[in-house]
């Protein structure tokens, strides 16, 4: 079972870069690492996905070391609207194991 | 562009009552999922359907049944509701059932069982 571990909460200020790390020691060979964002009273929303090294899109970057046992979501220059819960998802080789961890509550302060 | 639509948005049931939660997607996705999210916790998979005509159990299937009615619709049924099933239920879909396929979520059904 590919369990993920993330910090429970993080605080940041507007304009700063935020890095959220997820540990997934039992990641399977064919697993991708996917990050989601969730606002209150909404469903999770896909942010970024990667398999190895670095992936960048218009909202975030994802860094994955060679051993793939962790990953880091990087949010450049956060704003108040980035306050949300962030989940990393690693499936662990079976759809039955699609369980999101408790996520990281990011609070962006003015 | 609706994406994933869940109905109802809110529901209160009494213990022992039955109910069906509805989910429909308009993205022509093959795979659909039902999750539950308890306060302060992440999402746990109840059931999923990799493709039309198939369903499989997730991590927490007890007390639930599902029906993949067609490619668009995937319903979740509580036959005899229990207070432990009070939760927010999310439906999701993906193009195919694969680890590199992002899921698209609805906004949830908030279910309280008294």
mmCIF file with all atom_site columns, N, CA and C in Angstrom, chain B residues 27-53:
data_model
loop_
_atom_site.group_PDB
_atom_site.id
_atom_site.type_symbol
_atom_site.label_atom_id
_atom_site.label_alt_id
_atom_site.label_comp_id
_atom_site.label_asym_id
_atom_site.label_entity_id
_atom_site.label_seq_id
_atom_site.pdbx_PDB_ins_code
_atom_site.Cartn_x
_atom_site.Cartn_y
_atom_site.Cartn_z
_atom_site.occupancy
_atom_site.B_iso_or_equiv
_atom_site.pdbx_formal_charge
_atom_site.auth_seq_id
_atom_site.auth_comp_id
_atom_site.auth_asym_id
_atom_site.auth_atom_id
_atom_site.pdbx_PDB_model_num
ATOM 1  N N  . UNK B 1 27 ? -17.761 14.370 -20.194 1.00 0.00 ? 27 UNK B N  1
ATOM 2  C CA . UNK B 1 27 ? -16.445 14.436 -20.828 1.00 0.00 ? 27 UNK B CA 1
ATOM 3  C C  . UNK B 1 27 ? -16.119 13.179 -21.625 1.00 0.00 ? 27 UNK B C  1
ATOM 4  N N  . UNK B 1 28 ? -17.087 12.294 -21.758 1.00 0.00 ? 28 UNK B N  1
ATOM 5  C CA . UNK B 1 28 ? -16.892 11.037 -22.484 1.00 0.00 ? 28 UNK B CA 1
ATOM 6  C C  . UNK B 1 28 ? -15.794 10.175 -21.853 1.00 0.00 ? 28 UNK B C  1
ATOM 7  N N  . UNK B 1 29 ? -15.675 10.269 -20.531 1.00 0.00 ? 29 UNK B N  1
ATOM 8  C CA . UNK B 1 29 ? -14.674 9.476  -19.831 1.00 0.00 ? 29 UNK B CA 1
ATOM 9  C C  . UNK B 1 29 ? -15.135 8.038  -19.659 1.00 0.00 ? 29 UNK B C  1
ATOM 10 N N  . UNK B 1 30 ? -14.157 7.148  -19.642 1.00 0.00 ? 30 UNK B N  1
ATOM 11 C CA . UNK B 1 30 ? -14.478 5.737  -19.478 1.00 0.00 ? 30 UNK B CA 1
ATOM 12 C C  . UNK B 1 30 ? -14.576 5.320  -18.012 1.00 0.00 ? 30 UNK B C  1
ATOM 13 N N  . UNK B 1 31 ? -13.797 5.960  -17.148 1.00 0.00 ? 31 UNK B N  1
ATOM 14 C CA . UNK B 1 31 ? -13.702 5.509  -15.758 1.00 0.00 ? 31 UNK B CA 1
ATOM 15 C C  . UNK B 1 31 ? -14.364 6.505  -14.812 1.00 0.00 ? 31 UNK B C  1
ATOM 16 N N  . UNK B 1 32 ? -15.013 5.947  -13.786 1.00 0.00 ? 32 UNK B N  1
ATOM 17 C CA . UNK B 1 32 ? -15.678 6.781  -12.799 1.00 0.00 ? 32 UNK B CA 1
ATOM 18 C C  . UNK B 1 32 ? -15.449 6.218  -11.398 1.00 0.00 ? 32 UNK B C  1
ATOM 19 N N  . UNK B 1 33 ? -15.551 7.091  -10.389 1.00 0.00 ? 33 UNK B N  1
ATOM 20 C CA . UNK B 1 33 ? -15.163 6.741  -9.024  1.00 0.00 ? 33 UNK B CA 1
ATOM 21 C C  . UNK B 1 33 ? -16.129 7.380  -8.019  1.00 0.00 ? 33 UNK B C  1
ATOM 22 N N  . UNK B 1 34 ? -16.273 6.700  -6.877  1.00 0.00 ? 34 UNK B N  1
ATOM 23 C CA . UNK B 1 34 ? -16.953 7.286  -5.731  1.00 0.00 ? 34 UNK B CA 1
ATOM 24 C C  . UNK B 1 34 ? -16.018 7.273  -4.534  1.00 0.00 ? 34 UNK B C  1
ATOM 25 N N  . UNK B 1 35 ? -15.899 8.457  -3.892  1.00 0.00 ? 35 UNK B N  1
ATOM 26 C CA . UNK B 1 35 ? -15.090 8.617  -2.692  1.00 0.00 ? 35 UNK B CA 1
ATOM 27 C C  . UNK B 1 35 ? -15.971 9.152  -1.566  1.00 0.00 ? 35 UNK B C  1
ATOM 28 N N  . UNK B 1 36 ? -15.496 8.967  -0.344  1.00 0.00 ? 36 UNK B N  1
ATOM 29 C CA . UNK B 1 36 ? -16.065 9.662  0.785   1.00 0.00 ? 36 UNK B CA 1
ATOM 30 C C  . UNK B 1 36 ? -14.961 10.441 1.488   1.00 0.00 ? 36 UNK B C  1
ATOM 31 N N  . UNK B 1 37 ? -15.331 11.594 2.038   1.00 0.00 ? 37 UNK B N  1
ATOM 32 C CA . UNK B 1 37 ? -14.378 12.418 2.765   1.00 0.00 ? 37 UNK B CA 1
ATOM 33 C C  . UNK B 1 37 ? -14.971 12.784 4.106   1.00 0.00 ? 37 UNK B C  1
ATOM 34 N N  . UNK B 1 38 ? -14.346 12.318 5.172   1.00 0.00 ? 38 UNK B N  1
ATOM 35 C CA . UNK B 1 38 ? -14.770 12.630 6.516   1.00 0.00 ? 38 UNK B CA 1
ATOM 36 C C  . UNK B 1 38 ? -14.033 13.872 7.002   1.00 0.00 ? 38 UNK B C  1
ATOM 37 N N  . UNK B 1 39 ? -14.585 14.572 7.978   1.00 0.00 ? 39 UNK B N  1
ATOM 38 C CA . UNK B 1 39 ? -14.001 15.842 8.419   1.00 0.00 ? 39 UNK B CA 1
ATOM 39 C C  . UNK B 1 39 ? -12.514 15.746 8.727   1.00 0.00 ? 39 UNK B C  1
ATOM 40 N N  . UNK B 1 40 ? -11.739 16.647 8.135   1.00 0.00 ? 40 UNK B N  1
ATOM 41 C CA . UNK B 1 40 ? -10.307 16.714 8.406   1.00 0.00 ? 40 UNK B CA 1
ATOM 42 C C  . UNK B 1 40 ? -9.493  15.589 7.799   1.00 0.00 ? 40 UNK B C  1
ATOM 43 N N  . UNK B 1 41 ? -10.109 14.819 6.923   1.00 0.00 ? 41 UNK B N  1
ATOM 44 C CA . UNK B 1 41 ? -9.406  13.674 6.348   1.00 0.00 ? 41 UNK B CA 1
ATOM 45 C C  . UNK B 1 41 ? -9.369  13.758 4.841   1.00 0.00 ? 41 UNK B C  1
ATOM 46 N N  . UNK B 1 42 ? -8.553  12.906 4.261   1.00 0.00 ? 42 UNK B N  1
ATOM 47 C CA . UNK B 1 42 ? -8.514  12.825 2.817   1.00 0.00 ? 42 UNK B CA 1
ATOM 48 C C  . UNK B 1 42 ? -9.651  11.984 2.275   1.00 0.00 ? 42 UNK B C  1
ATOM 49 N N  . UNK B 1 43 ? -9.631  11.762 0.982   1.00 0.00 ? 43 UNK B N  1
ATOM 50 C CA . UNK B 1 43 ? -10.685 10.993 0.333   1.00 0.00 ? 43 UNK B CA 1
ATOM 51 C C  . UNK B 1 43 ? -10.340 9.513  0.333   1.00 0.00 ? 43 UNK B C  1
ATOM 52 N N  . UNK B 1 44 ? -11.348 8.707  0.590   1.00 0.00 ? 44 UNK B N  1
ATOM 53 C CA . UNK B 1 44 ? -11.181 7.250  0.539   1.00 0.00 ? 44 UNK B CA 1
ATOM 54 C C  . UNK B 1 44 ? -12.086 6.675  -0.546  1.00 0.00 ? 44 UNK B C  1
ATOM 55 N N  . UNK B 1 45 ? -11.538 5.775  -1.318  1.00 0.00 ? 45 UNK B N  1
ATOM 56 C CA . UNK B 1 45 ? -12.264 5.216  -2.458  1.00 0.00 ? 45 UNK B CA 1
ATOM 57 C C  . UNK B 1 45 ? -13.272 4.182  -1.990  1.00 0.00 ? 45 UNK B C  1
ATOM 58 N N  . UNK B 1 46 ? -14.514 4.339  -2.435  1.00 0.00 ? 46 UNK B N  1
ATOM 59 C CA . UNK B 1 46 ? -15.569 3.391  -2.072  1.00 0.00 ? 46 UNK B CA 1
ATOM 60 C C  . UNK B 1 46 ? -15.689 2.321  -3.162  1.00 0.00 ? 46 UNK B C  1
ATOM 61 N N  . UNK B 1 47 ? -15.966 2.749  -4.372  1.00 0.00 ? 47 UNK B N  1
ATOM 62 C CA . UNK B 1 47 ? -16.073 1.885  -5.541  1.00 0.00 ? 47 UNK B CA 1
ATOM 63 C C  . UNK B 1 47 ? -15.554 2.659  -6.748  1.00 0.00 ? 47 UNK B C  1
ATOM 64 N N  . UNK B 1 48 ? -15.180 1.916  -7.759  1.00 0.00 ? 48 UNK B N  1
ATOM 65 C CA . UNK B 1 48 ? -14.855 2.541  -9.025  1.00 0.00 ? 48 UNK B CA 1
ATOM 66 C C  . UNK B 1 48 ? -15.341 1.666  -10.171 1.00 0.00 ? 48 UNK B C  1
ATOM 67 N N  . UNK B 1 49 ? -15.423 2.303  -11.328 1.00 0.00 ? 49 UNK B N  1
ATOM 68 C CA . UNK B 1 49 ? -15.827 1.607  -12.543 1.00 0.00 ? 49 UNK B CA 1
ATOM 69 C C  . UNK B 1 49 ? -14.802 1.946  -13.616 1.00 0.00 ? 49 UNK B C  1
ATOM 70 N N  . UNK B 1 50 ? -13.986 0.982  -13.965 1.00 0.00 ? 50 UNK B N  1
ATOM 71 C CA . UNK B 1 50 ? -12.932 1.233  -14.947 1.00 0.00 ? 50 UNK B CA 1
ATOM 72 C C  . UNK B 1 50 ? -13.502 1.510  -16.332 1.00 0.00 ? 50 UNK B C  1
ATOM 73 N N  . UNK B 1 51 ? -14.620 0.869  -16.635 1.00 0.00 ? 51 UNK B N  1
ATOM 74 C CA . UNK B 1 51 ? -15.269 1.084  -17.930 1.00 0.00 ? 51 UNK B CA 1
ATOM 75 C C  . UNK B 1 51 ? -16.734 0.710  -17.794 1.00 0.00 ? 51 UNK B C  1
ATOM 76 N N  . UNK B 1 52 ? -17.515 1.118  -18.765 1.00 0.00 ? 52 UNK B N  1
ATOM 77 C CA . UNK B 1 52 ? -18.940 0.810  -18.741 1.00 0.00 ? 52 UNK B CA 1
ATOM 78 C C  . UNK B 1 52 ? -19.132 -0.697 -18.617 1.00 0.00 ? 52 UNK B C  1
ATOM 79 N N  . UNK B 1 53 ? -19.957 -1.097 -17.668 1.00 0.00 ? 53 UNK B N  1
ATOM 80 C CA . UNK B 1 53 ? -20.243 -2.514 -17.485 1.00 0.00 ? 53 UNK B CA 1
ATOM 81 C C  . UNK B 1 53 ? -19.398 -3.189 -16.431 1.00 0.00 ? 53 UNK B C  1
#
